[in-house]
XYZ file of N, CA and C in Angstrom:
849
model
N -8.117 -116.867 196.734
C -6.550 -116.285 195.828
C -7.027 -116.837 194.410
N -7.066 -115.737 193.544
C -7.706 -115.949 192.187
C -6.842 -117.213 191.694
N -6.752 -117.969 190.798
C -5.945 -118.479 190.546
C -5.494 -118.000 188.543
N -3.972 -118.167 188.632
C -3.498 -117.863 187.458
C -3.598 -118.884 185.843
N -4.631 -118.444 185.000
C -3.751 -119.469 184.083
C -2.848 -119.422 183.170
N -2.440 -120.740 183.569
C -0.556 -120.459 182.916
C -0.208 -120.651 180.705
N -0.111 -119.722 180.682
C 0.093 -119.889 178.986
C 0.318 -120.564 178.268
N -0.560 -121.456 177.388
C 0.053 -122.495 176.468
C 1.073 -121.883 175.408
N 1.816 -123.404 175.385
C 3.079 -122.717 174.434
C 2.668 -122.714 173.705
N 3.548 -121.852 172.444
C 3.646 -121.646 170.877
C 2.892 -122.445 170.750
N 3.567 -123.987 170.454
C 3.347 -125.189 169.348
C 2.538 -125.642 169.860
N 2.011 -126.268 170.941
C 0.341 -126.328 171.441
C -0.922 -125.720 170.185
N -0.012 -123.893 170.176
C -1.123 -122.962 169.612
C -1.296 -123.406 168.240
N -0.290 -123.666 167.525
C 0.362 -123.971 166.524
C -0.057 -125.404 165.985
N -0.373 -126.435 166.777
C -1.651 -127.704 165.637
C -2.084 -127.932 166.220
N -3.191 -126.925 166.719
C -4.452 -126.594 167.026
C -5.043 -125.416 166.197
N -4.169 -125.210 165.518
C -4.814 -123.882 163.809
C -4.607 -125.583 163.223
N -3.416 -126.168 162.676
C -3.393 -126.922 161.974
C -3.925 -127.897 162.017
N -4.621 -128.543 162.985
C -5.993 -128.823 163.136
C -7.077 -128.583 162.767
N -7.963 -127.496 163.041
C -8.638 -125.902 162.730
C -8.623 -126.787 161.418
N -7.494 -126.131 160.265
C -7.224 -125.830 159.473
C -7.621 -127.556 157.961
N -7.111 -128.335 158.842
C -7.332 -129.790 158.970
C -9.005 -129.751 158.312
N -9.610 -130.248 159.685
C -10.842 -129.784 159.209
C -11.744 -129.089 158.653
N -11.498 -128.258 158.488
C -11.903 -126.622 156.854
C -12.024 -128.028 156.162
N -10.844 -128.413 155.991
C -10.260 -128.708 154.583
C -11.442 -129.869 153.869
N -11.130 -130.723 154.873
C -11.791 -131.669 154.766
C -13.743 -131.939 154.412
N -14.055 -130.229 155.672
C -15.018 -130.277 154.587
C -15.436 -129.880 153.773
N -14.391 -128.779 153.539
C -15.012 -128.542 152.050
C -14.433 -128.975 150.548
N -14.283 -130.129 150.904
C -13.820 -131.012 150.539
C -15.386 -131.903 149.954
N -16.074 -132.399 151.144
C -16.839 -133.192 151.204
C -18.054 -132.310 150.507
N -18.264 -131.383 151.243
C -19.280 -130.359 150.279
C -19.013 -130.180 148.796
N -18.558 -130.264 148.175
C -17.282 -130.288 146.864
C -17.959 -131.921 145.903
N -17.761 -133.043 146.974
C -17.333 -134.096 146.668
C -20.230 -134.067 146.075
N -20.269 -133.339 146.914
C -21.452 -133.790 146.731
C -21.761 -133.095 146.266
N -21.246 -131.110 145.817
C -22.037 -130.576 144.965
C -21.907 -130.944 143.049
N -20.671 -132.499 143.437
C -20.212 -132.566 141.893
C -21.084 -133.621 141.838
N -21.080 -134.872 142.687
C -22.480 -135.908 142.450
C -24.058 -135.170 141.927
N -24.174 -133.886 142.600
C -25.451 -133.255 142.603
C -25.550 -133.139 141.381
N -24.598 -132.331 140.640
C -24.319 -131.927 138.923
C -24.709 -133.352 138.709
N -23.827 -134.075 139.295
C -24.273 -135.164 137.921
C -24.930 -135.710 137.736
N -25.736 -135.721 139.185
C -27.114 -136.370 138.388
C -28.151 -135.665 137.894
N -27.640 -133.944 138.741
C -28.737 -133.073 137.956
C -28.986 -133.569 136.050
N -27.631 -133.245 135.231
C -27.427 -134.515 134.385
C -27.826 -135.437 133.461
N -27.963 -136.459 134.241
C -28.421 -137.569 134.000
C -29.464 -137.989 133.793
N -29.760 -136.762 134.731
C -31.699 -136.742 135.021
C -31.941 -135.373 134.559
N -31.532 -134.870 133.022
C -31.965 -133.931 132.429
C -31.308 -134.999 130.982
N -30.325 -135.185 130.529
C -30.770 -136.395 129.814
C -32.223 -137.422 129.444
N -32.318 -138.665 131.032
C -33.605 -138.860 130.801
C -34.791 -138.366 130.182
N -34.172 -136.884 130.957
C -36.499 -136.335 130.436
C -36.066 -136.014 129.396
N -34.716 -135.589 128.051
C -34.561 -135.542 126.681
C -34.946 -136.943 126.137
N -34.825 -137.207 126.769
C -34.712 -138.659 125.276
C -35.422 -139.514 125.934
N -36.888 -139.131 126.897
C -37.759 -139.688 127.620
C -39.288 -138.985 126.938
N -38.694 -137.903 126.157
C -39.146 -136.313 126.238
C -40.259 -135.957 126.786
N -40.021 -136.128 127.983
C -39.663 -134.538 129.352
C -40.244 -135.271 130.574
N -41.239 -134.296 131.577
C -41.220 -135.111 133.073
C -42.730 -135.911 132.400
N -43.411 -136.679 133.961
C -44.425 -136.756 133.383
C -45.381 -135.507 133.668
N -45.229 -134.555 134.722
C -46.217 -132.855 134.384
C -46.134 -132.519 133.149
N -45.101 -132.901 131.938
C -44.704 -131.536 130.976
C -45.748 -132.743 129.627
N -46.171 -131.468 128.860
C -46.655 -132.346 127.375
C -46.676 -133.076 126.724
N -45.126 -133.046 126.641
C -43.852 -134.267 125.939
C -44.202 -135.289 126.755
N -44.774 -136.363 126.104
C -45.256 -137.887 126.260
C -44.300 -138.818 125.724
N -43.948 -140.359 126.003
C -43.677 -141.367 125.867
C -44.328 -142.026 124.152
N -45.181 -141.783 124.481
C -44.808 -142.793 123.066
C -44.222 -142.141 121.447
N -44.593 -143.373 121.280
C -43.191 -143.719 119.700
C -43.484 -143.051 118.318
N -43.213 -142.500 117.748
C -43.500 -141.916 116.830
C -44.840 -142.720 115.806
N -45.398 -142.557 115.207
C -45.420 -143.309 114.287
C -44.883 -142.932 113.072
N -44.137 -145.044 112.631
C -44.127 -144.183 111.229
C -44.420 -144.263 110.263
N -44.772 -143.410 108.756
C -45.232 -143.234 107.893
C -45.380 -144.537 106.573
N -46.319 -144.706 106.453
C -46.250 -146.024 105.750
C -45.698 -146.187 104.278
N -44.578 -146.682 104.035
C -43.902 -146.917 103.323
C -44.444 -146.893 101.230
N -44.236 -145.584 100.866
C -44.812 -146.110 99.302
C -44.611 -146.772 99.086
N -45.280 -147.037 98.223
C -44.918 -148.115 96.820
C -44.665 -147.707 95.724
N -43.238 -148.079 96.094
C -42.166 -147.754 95.041
C -42.525 -148.447 92.844
N -42.479 -147.724 91.725
C -43.146 -148.295 90.473
C -42.574 -147.662 89.790
N -41.678 -148.142 88.654
C -40.629 -147.996 87.626
C -41.073 -147.350 86.158
N -42.166 -146.528 86.126
C -43.082 -145.689 85.585
C -43.004 -146.547 84.048
N -41.311 -145.717 83.162
C -41.680 -146.120 82.039
C -41.427 -147.836 81.469
N -42.143 -148.342 82.123
C -42.696 -149.706 81.983
C -43.898 -149.769 81.077
N -44.674 -149.042 81.897
C -46.137 -148.613 80.792
C -46.126 -147.761 79.692
N -44.718 -147.233 78.978
C -45.072 -146.027 78.097
C -43.990 -147.690 77.142
N -43.406 -148.788 77.341
C -43.365 -149.258 76.191
C -44.000 -150.491 75.475
N -44.112 -150.497 74.182
C -44.532 -151.231 73.662
C -44.176 -152.759 73.148
N -45.090 -153.186 72.133
C -44.261 -154.679 72.626
C -42.331 -154.696 71.538
N -42.389 -154.176 71.147
C -41.173 -153.713 70.108
C -39.693 -153.467 70.895
N -40.384 -152.424 71.584
C -39.465 -152.168 72.811
C -39.683 -153.245 73.926
N -41.010 -153.563 74.705
C -40.616 -154.821 74.916
C -39.441 -155.455 75.379
N -39.207 -156.681 73.075
C -38.729 -157.257 73.647
C -36.923 -156.615 73.261
N -37.168 -154.998 73.142
C -35.231 -155.056 72.669
C -34.858 -155.061 74.124
N -35.934 -154.232 75.607
C -35.903 -155.071 76.434
C -35.006 -156.061 77.685
N -36.158 -156.921 77.039
C -35.615 -157.926 77.558
C -34.174 -158.426 76.812
N -34.669 -158.065 75.674
C -32.667 -159.434 75.341
C -31.759 -158.277 76.190
N -31.760 -156.516 76.253
C -30.649 -155.903 76.595
C -30.509 -155.987 78.614
N -31.745 -156.519 79.104
C -31.683 -157.523 80.337
C -30.576 -158.896 80.133
N -30.625 -159.676 79.549
C -30.120 -160.480 79.055
C -28.885 -160.402 78.797
N -28.213 -159.741 77.869
C -26.830 -159.196 77.604
C -26.242 -158.353 78.845
N -26.779 -157.935 80.438
C -26.179 -157.934 80.556
C -26.205 -158.080 82.022
N -26.583 -159.300 82.054
C -26.479 -160.600 82.656
C -26.151 -161.800 82.766
N -25.120 -161.800 81.104
C -24.784 -163.005 80.529
C -23.763 -162.355 79.802
N -22.561 -161.434 80.215
C -21.834 -160.751 79.012
C -21.439 -162.363 78.637
N -21.083 -163.039 78.729
C -20.135 -164.196 78.756
C -20.953 -164.619 77.283
N -22.486 -164.942 76.980
C -22.123 -165.984 76.036
C -22.712 -165.296 74.548
N -22.495 -166.017 74.307
C -22.303 -165.715 72.517
C -23.901 -165.282 72.279
N -23.386 -164.649 70.411
C -25.046 -163.877 69.751
C -25.096 -166.076 69.961
N -25.354 -166.894 69.165
C -25.981 -167.825 69.625
C -26.914 -167.910 70.353
N -26.102 -168.273 71.711
C -26.930 -168.578 72.866
C -27.527 -168.194 73.765
N -27.506 -166.025 73.022
C -27.957 -165.227 73.227
C -30.191 -165.508 72.388
N -29.268 -165.152 71.624
C -30.543 -165.559 70.282
C -32.123 -166.519 71.028
N -31.015 -167.820 71.477
C -31.884 -168.615 72.340
C -32.728 -168.276 73.697
N -32.405 -167.128 73.948
C -32.918 -166.898 75.489
C -34.150 -165.251 74.693
N -33.963 -165.313 73.901
C -34.508 -163.663 73.593
C -35.961 -163.884 73.439
N -36.929 -163.571 74.056
C -38.338 -163.717 73.486
C -39.129 -162.789 72.754
N -39.541 -163.232 72.249
C -40.254 -162.686 70.253
C -41.274 -162.161 70.839
N -40.917 -160.980 69.560
C -41.416 -159.533 69.865
C -43.655 -160.171 69.805
N -44.042 -161.378 69.041
C -45.587 -161.149 69.467
C -45.917 -161.945 70.613
N -44.641 -162.337 70.834
C -45.152 -162.817 71.995
C -45.812 -161.875 73.281
N -45.217 -160.371 72.774
C -46.729 -159.264 73.726
C -47.825 -158.493 73.756
N -48.412 -158.067 74.401
C -49.186 -157.180 74.156
C -48.622 -156.162 74.875
N -49.606 -154.561 73.894
C -48.906 -153.272 73.794
C -49.770 -153.667 74.974
N -49.692 -152.601 76.185
C -50.513 -152.760 77.597
C -50.361 -151.091 77.677
N -49.443 -149.483 76.221
C -49.147 -148.476 76.964
C -50.975 -147.542 77.248
N -51.833 -147.944 76.830
C -53.722 -147.578 76.991
C -54.192 -147.347 78.476
N -52.823 -148.333 79.070
C -53.255 -148.599 79.920
C -53.123 -147.834 81.137
N -53.563 -146.185 82.056
C -53.162 -145.189 82.294
C -53.333 -145.550 83.318
N -53.947 -146.052 83.879
C -53.491 -145.677 85.990
C -51.830 -146.198 85.834
N -51.857 -145.617 87.433
C -50.017 -145.815 88.051
C -50.296 -147.418 88.185
N -49.271 -147.873 87.944
C -48.879 -149.800 88.032
C -48.691 -149.606 89.254
N -49.771 -149.987 89.973
C -49.858 -150.619 91.603
C -50.539 -151.649 92.180
N -50.438 -152.429 93.140
C -50.744 -152.788 93.387
C -52.778 -153.028 93.394
N -53.863 -151.955 93.726
C -53.780 -151.491 93.986
C -54.757 -151.863 92.270
N -54.211 -151.212 91.533
C -54.462 -151.492 89.924
C -54.172 -152.770 89.379
N -54.714 -153.563 89.243
C -53.949 -155.024 89.025
C -54.967 -155.593 88.561
N -56.009 -154.960 89.407
C -57.151 -155.979 88.763
C -58.202 -155.405 87.401
N -57.898 -154.049 87.832
C -58.366 -153.374 86.755
C -58.016 -153.428 84.995
N -56.463 -153.458 85.088
C -54.703 -153.708 84.233
C -55.654 -155.283 83.597
N -55.159 -156.384 84.224
C -56.496 -157.824 83.545
C -57.427 -157.490 83.084
N -58.913 -157.150 84.089
C -60.324 -156.723 83.020
C -59.939 -155.767 82.135
N -58.856 -154.850 81.878
C -58.554 -154.528 80.068
C -58.299 -155.137 80.246
N -56.956 -155.735 79.562
C -56.540 -156.512 77.938
C -57.555 -158.262 79.015
N -58.666 -158.355 78.979
C -59.125 -159.990 79.216
C -60.502 -159.491 78.165
N -60.408 -161.319 77.191
C -62.740 -160.651 76.881
C -63.267 -160.349 77.755
N -64.140 -159.277 77.608
C -65.394 -159.594 77.603
C -65.631 -158.589 78.879
N -64.396 -157.440 79.340
C -63.531 -157.200 79.926
C -63.419 -157.970 82.003
N -63.503 -158.513 81.315
C -62.753 -160.058 82.287
C -64.094 -161.148 83.192
N -65.183 -160.620 82.212
C -66.254 -161.106 82.663
C -65.321 -162.343 82.989
N -64.332 -163.133 82.929
C -64.289 -164.577 83.298
C -62.841 -164.772 83.594
N -62.865 -163.772 84.768
C -61.314 -164.291 85.111
C -61.328 -164.363 86.483
N -62.448 -164.516 86.920
C -63.544 -165.353 87.990
C -64.122 -166.383 88.037
N -63.622 -167.359 86.318
C -64.318 -169.199 86.801
C -62.667 -169.494 85.502
N -62.513 -170.805 86.097
C -61.450 -171.616 85.965
C -61.682 -173.169 85.778
N -61.493 -173.256 85.027
C -61.438 -174.877 84.195
C -61.659 -175.542 84.833
N -63.176 -177.054 83.957
C -62.458 -177.854 84.678
C -62.041 -178.804 85.339
N -60.470 -178.977 84.142
C -58.795 -179.812 85.139
C -58.558 -179.408 86.029
N -57.970 -179.754 87.006
C -57.212 -179.497 88.176
C -56.349 -179.063 87.954
N -55.872 -177.625 88.854
C -54.246 -177.219 88.879
C -54.245 -176.438 86.998
N -55.454 -176.017 86.035
C -54.873 -174.925 84.494
C -55.219 -173.473 84.999
N -54.327 -173.115 85.400
C -55.229 -171.569 85.089
C -55.532 -170.787 83.995
N -55.634 -169.694 83.756
C -55.743 -168.983 82.545
C -54.508 -168.000 82.620
N -54.002 -167.511 84.242
C -53.459 -167.095 83.676
C -52.044 -167.001 84.941
N -51.273 -166.743 84.442
C -50.256 -166.232 85.215
C -49.382 -165.314 85.714
N -49.167 -164.860 86.894
C -48.671 -163.422 87.655
C -47.585 -164.150 87.918
N -45.948 -163.702 87.787
C -44.733 -164.098 87.884
C -44.396 -162.765 88.721
N -43.771 -162.165 89.417
C -43.673 -161.414 90.732
C -41.701 -162.543 91.070
N -41.675 -161.543 91.861
C -40.023 -161.657 91.665
C -38.942 -161.684 93.307
N -40.398 -162.579 94.438
C -39.783 -162.723 95.061
C -41.070 -163.320 96.350
N -40.689 -163.918 97.189
C -41.939 -164.432 98.127
C -43.484 -163.001 98.398
N -42.799 -162.779 98.900
C -42.893 -161.008 100.330
C -44.406 -160.783 98.841
N -43.283 -160.722 97.670
C -44.470 -159.938 96.627
C -45.927 -159.856 95.653
N -45.379 -161.209 95.366
C -46.070 -162.441 95.705
C -47.435 -162.602 96.558
N -46.981 -162.517 97.616
C -48.254 -163.103 99.204
C -48.776 -161.717 98.386
N -48.234 -160.054 98.446
C -49.267 -159.031 98.025
C -49.570 -159.163 96.901
N -49.770 -159.656 95.247
C -50.376 -160.069 94.666
C -51.412 -160.657 94.712
N -51.367 -161.502 95.099
C -52.739 -163.015 96.067
C -53.265 -161.814 96.645
N -53.188 -160.926 97.266
C -54.283 -160.856 98.272
C -55.039 -159.330 97.044
N -54.000 -158.858 96.594
C -54.885 -158.043 95.518
C -55.680 -158.589 94.451
N -55.921 -159.948 94.051
C -55.932 -161.070 92.533
C -57.481 -161.315 93.913
N -57.605 -161.064 95.000
C -59.177 -162.372 95.924
C -60.072 -162.095 95.652
N -60.182 -160.509 94.478
C -61.579 -160.257 94.139
C -62.003 -161.867 93.532
N -60.686 -162.572 92.143
C -60.880 -162.852 91.483
C -61.395 -164.480 91.970
N -61.426 -164.748 93.691
C -61.889 -165.718 93.930
C -62.562 -165.897 94.290
N -63.628 -167.713 94.194
C -64.413 -168.008 94.807
C -63.960 -169.510 95.301
N -65.624 -170.567 96.006
C -65.245 -171.946 95.813
C -64.915 -172.608 94.923
N -65.318 -171.902 93.147
C -64.591 -172.653 92.542
C -63.658 -172.172 91.395
N -62.191 -171.689 92.249
C -62.068 -171.263 91.579
C -60.886 -170.635 92.092
N -59.754 -170.474 92.683
C -59.139 -170.732 93.340
C -57.905 -169.709 92.882
N -56.872 -168.710 94.122
C -55.384 -168.056 93.416
C -55.035 -168.697 93.598
N -54.248 -169.270 93.370
C -53.306 -170.318 94.238
C -51.825 -169.216 94.116
N -51.434 -169.823 95.533
C -50.319 -169.572 95.673
C -48.911 -170.637 94.781
N -48.070 -169.989 94.301
C -47.100 -170.882 93.464
C -45.862 -171.123 94.065
N -45.130 -169.993 95.463
C -44.181 -169.230 95.747
C -43.687 -170.369 96.490
N -42.428 -170.121 97.225
C -42.166 -170.777 98.293
C -41.495 -170.032 99.818
N -42.319 -169.099 99.985
C -42.522 -168.333 100.973
C -43.676 -168.745 101.623
N -42.928 -169.998 102.576
C -43.645 -170.683 104.112
C -44.477 -171.478 102.917
N -44.353 -171.662 102.027
C -44.668 -173.108 101.061
C -44.286 -174.077 100.567
N -43.985 -174.925 101.430
C -43.188 -176.293 100.344
C -43.925 -176.810 99.257
N -42.751 -177.018 97.751
C -43.825 -177.472 97.372
C -44.792 -178.711 97.102
N -44.298 -179.476 98.032
C -45.169 -180.677 98.424
C -46.656 -180.397 98.571
N -46.857 -179.370 99.023
C -48.119 -178.786 99.303
C -47.930 -177.616 98.170
N -47.849 -177.466 97.431
C -48.287 -176.416 96.510
C -49.061 -177.720 95.335
N -47.612 -178.222 95.007
C -48.796 -180.160 94.119
C -49.779 -180.607 94.660
N -49.912 -180.783 96.120
C -51.592 -181.513 96.349
C -52.023 -180.188 95.898
N -51.827 -178.759 97.096
C -52.604 -177.517 95.877
C -53.238 -178.315 94.666
N -52.572 -178.496 93.945
C -52.537 -177.705 92.130
C -53.783 -179.582 91.768
N -53.412 -180.134 93.168
C -53.587 -182.030 91.786
C -55.548 -182.153 92.427
N -55.950 -180.922 93.710
C -57.071 -180.898 93.852
C -57.796 -179.703 93.875
N -57.144 -178.697 93.193
C -58.047 -177.450 92.970
C -58.393 -177.235 92.000
N -59.520 -177.026 91.365
C -59.849 -175.227 90.106
C -59.066 -174.183 90.577
N -58.083 -173.491 89.271
C -57.562 -172.214 89.601
C -57.948 -171.835 88.657
N -58.153 -170.210 89.258
C -58.435 -168.694 87.472
C -56.627 -168.781 87.219
N -56.393 -168.182 88.622
C -55.017 -167.367 88.925
C -53.560 -168.696 89.645
N -52.770 -168.145 89.364
C -51.728 -169.246 89.708
C -51.173 -167.406 89.557
N -50.088 -167.309 91.342
C -49.312 -166.439 91.306
C -48.055 -167.104 91.853
N -46.458 -166.118 91.392
C -45.344 -167.349 92.480
C -44.194 -166.534 91.586
N -43.494 -167.484 91.988
C -41.332 -166.907 91.316
C -41.295 -167.666 89.954
N -40.609 -167.399 89.231
C -39.728 -167.728 88.033
C -39.844 -169.598 88.389
N -38.860 -169.675 89.467
C -38.708 -170.847 89.614
C -39.083 -171.886 90.037
N -39.910 -171.407 90.889
C -40.856 -172.485 91.786
C -41.968 -172.636 90.946
N -42.669 -171.931 89.728
C -43.713 -172.285 88.329
C -42.837 -173.528 87.228
N -41.520 -173.412 87.570
C -40.973 -174.323 86.799
C -41.167 -175.542 87.173
N -40.555 -175.575 88.168
C -40.551 -176.686 88.863
C -41.971 -177.449 89.085
N -42.779 -176.689 89.545
C -44.371 -176.770 89.688
C -44.741 -177.311 87.717
N -44.411 -176.717 86.705
C -44.664 -176.980 85.334
C -44.394 -178.186 85.054
N -42.334 -178.114 85.550
C -41.861 -179.780 84.900
C -42.197 -181.144 86.359
N -43.634 -180.624 87.048
C -43.775 -181.987 88.738
C -44.727 -182.296 87.161
N -45.753 -181.270 86.624
C -46.854 -181.755 85.863
C -47.655 -181.062 86.811
N -48.078 -181.421 87.823
C -49.092 -180.561 88.519
C -49.404 -178.811 88.344
N -48.450 -177.947 87.310
C -49.049 -177.575 87.026
C -48.646 -177.205 85.431
N -50.767 -176.937 85.522
C -50.704 -177.113 83.292
C -51.115 -176.221 83.022
N -50.599 -176.217 81.717
C -50.078 -174.848 80.802
C -51.593 -175.080 80.053
N -52.599 -175.894 79.817
C -53.083 -175.964 78.206
C -54.521 -174.961 77.815
N -55.062 -174.260 79.395
C -55.810 -173.484 79.282
C -55.243 -172.171 79.782
N -54.045 -171.954 79.373
C -52.641 -170.679 79.880
C -53.207 -169.957 78.365
N -53.985 -168.807 79.497
C -54.265 -167.100 77.870
C -52.908 -166.533 78.473
N -52.276 -166.100 79.486
C -51.801 -165.229 79.708
C -51.156 -164.792 81.039
N -49.235 -164.640 80.372
C -48.291 -164.493 81.612
C -48.258 -162.863 81.803
N -48.758 -162.507 82.908
C -48.860 -160.790 84.187
C -46.869 -161.187 84.179
N -46.299 -159.951 83.822
C -45.047 -159.853 84.865
C -45.319 -158.891 85.748
N -44.988 -159.237 86.590
C -45.272 -158.167 87.855
C -44.282 -156.879 87.411
N -43.908 -156.453 86.047
C -42.403 -155.548 86.331
C -41.916 -154.472 86.580
N -42.919 -153.483 86.966
C -43.021 -151.929 87.288
C -42.511 -151.732 89.064
N -42.586 -152.890 89.871
C -42.294 -153.288 91.287
C -40.882 -152.707 91.270
N -40.651 -151.642 92.092
C -39.124 -151.850 92.680
C -39.195 -151.980 94.102
N -38.091 -153.072 94.840
C -39.013 -153.175 95.923
C -38.003 -152.584 97.123
N -37.056 -152.554 97.539
C -36.609 -151.485 99.492
C -34.976 -151.703 98.274
N -34.719 -152.571 98.344
C -33.071 -152.397 97.655
C -33.328 -150.973 96.136
N -34.776 -151.201 95.983
C -34.208 -150.320 94.072
C -34.087 -150.969 93.114
N -34.426 -151.833 93.064
C -34.244 -153.463 91.979
C -36.158 -154.056 91.951
N -35.868 -153.993 90.263
C -36.723 -154.761 89.445
C -36.979 -155.692 89.548
N -37.479 -156.587 88.720
C -37.916 -158.273 88.627
C -36.371 -158.338 87.294
N -35.716 -156.803 86.411
C -35.140 -157.017 84.875
C -33.818 -156.440 85.893
N -33.721 -156.453 87.430
C -32.896 -156.249 87.448
C -31.653 -157.579 88.286
N -32.664 -158.534 88.825
C -32.167 -159.451 89.509
C -31.635 -160.638 89.367
N -30.131 -161.198 88.459
C -30.021 -161.892 87.895
C -30.613 -163.699 88.451
N -30.491 -163.479 89.670
C -31.021 -165.267 90.375
C -31.960 -165.494 90.235
N -32.714 -163.737 89.554
C -34.335 -164.499 89.168
C -35.002 -163.645 87.562
N -34.208 -162.848 87.326
C -34.007 -162.789 85.627
C -34.351 -163.574 84.761
N -33.293 -164.366 85.368
C -32.550 -165.327 83.979
C -33.679 -166.824 84.403
N -34.412 -167.028 85.525
C -35.184 -168.095 85.929
C -36.367 -167.776 84.812
N -36.710 -165.910 85.306
C -37.738 -166.013 84.194
C -38.025 -166.024 82.677
N -36.638 -166.138 82.114
C -36.448 -166.400 80.888
C -36.563 -167.835 80.566
N -35.880 -168.452 81.135
C -35.715 -169.815 80.737
C -37.620 -170.316 81.423
N -38.059 -169.088 81.689
C -40.103 -169.563 81.987
C -40.121 -169.669 80.910
N -40.284 -168.033 80.209
C -40.906 -167.559 79.156
C -40.307 -168.081 77.790
N -39.580 -169.125 77.477
C -38.693 -169.316 76.474
C -39.410 -170.883 76.766
N -39.732 -171.178 77.255
C -40.402 -173.020 77.081
C -40.956 -173.172 75.958
N -40.788 -174.593 75.294
C -40.604 -174.776 73.575
C -42.542 -174.557 73.958
N -43.213 -175.176 75.184
C -45.004 -174.886 75.171
C -45.325 -173.432 75.136
N -44.658 -172.827 75.771
C -44.592 -171.182 75.733
C -44.714 -171.267 73.816
N -42.868 -170.970 73.476
C -42.407 -170.055 72.509
C -43.914 -170.538 70.964
N -44.601 -171.951 70.921
C -44.894 -172.281 69.818
C -46.369 -171.925 69.950
N -46.821 -171.401 70.770
C -47.525 -170.896 71.543
C -48.529 -168.912 70.861
N -47.063 -168.519 71.215
C -46.954 -167.009 70.695
C -47.262 -167.040 69.865
N -47.857 -165.873 69.618
C -49.331 -165.533 68.259
C -49.381 -166.381 67.029
N -49.055 -167.552 68.039
C -50.629 -168.534 67.153
C -51.646 -168.098 67.694
N -52.888 -168.305 65.834
C -53.635 -167.857 65.736
C -55.071 -168.735 67.008
N -54.820 -170.010 67.195
C -55.405 -170.843 67.880
C -55.831 -171.396 68.989
N -54.128 -170.595 69.397
C -53.906 -171.168 71.553
C -53.321 -170.095 71.376
N -53.555 -168.052 70.948
C -52.685 -167.606 71.254
C -52.477 -167.845 72.969
N -50.994 -167.097 73.231
C -50.824 -166.863 74.688
C -49.682 -165.549 74.835
N -49.713 -164.584 75.639
C -49.583 -163.264 74.937
C -49.190 -162.594 76.214
N -47.909 -161.590 76.746
C -47.117 -161.312 78.055
C -47.734 -160.555 77.926
N -47.959 -160.217 79.354
C -48.245 -158.667 79.459
C -47.518 -157.883 80.971
N -46.657 -157.047 80.449
C -45.593 -156.349 81.523
C -46.626 -155.762 82.217
N -46.516 -155.709 83.522
C -47.466 -154.382 84.808
C -46.292 -153.335 85.154
């Protein structure tokens, strides 16, 4: 006897159809999430490759590009100034930094024309590497005695004035050719050097050239450890321009002590003197 199947009610068929559609919808949603996540991962990996210069198999590498050496900036107009123009330039800068001073007060800050030496004949660009040649060009016997020092301790024949400690350190390195066991190129600046250490060095050392910043040199002069009896020239690092595009004449906090240094009585009475002439050279 053949069994006959009882047909399912319509409601049951509808329920199964709804269940099947829900399952198909869930699968589609899950696949969509996977695809979305894969695309996101793909974008992330692509961005990483772009940032890192490509994958390992590509020709690009993760090496950081080398930065070009910073070019030494120079204010070329300084090299074209003779004694009179330099004296005027110093006074103009003094007025610009001290607008409230009277004419009498400004005159006390003036550096006389006879204090300056004309260096316009020096044709080389005034960078660090050319500083030794500059000194030789304006020293007796073509600089033959630049590497010698007085028997008196702490008594240089040349002072080089910089705008900051880091620049002074660069100048010291540029002048190493003038240093030997009997004549030191002294570091007269505050960068990593305490003033007591500088005093002790001057008290025990024969110094040919002193390199420093204006205020530190003033402090050492007033302490008596830095002597000026043998001083022949003061060289101002006037052409150098720092990363902020400033020179030694543009910074009031540096220019004020520089003027104070250059107008000391012991210097002013020697400017233009026949016996112990002292000259200012602006590099």
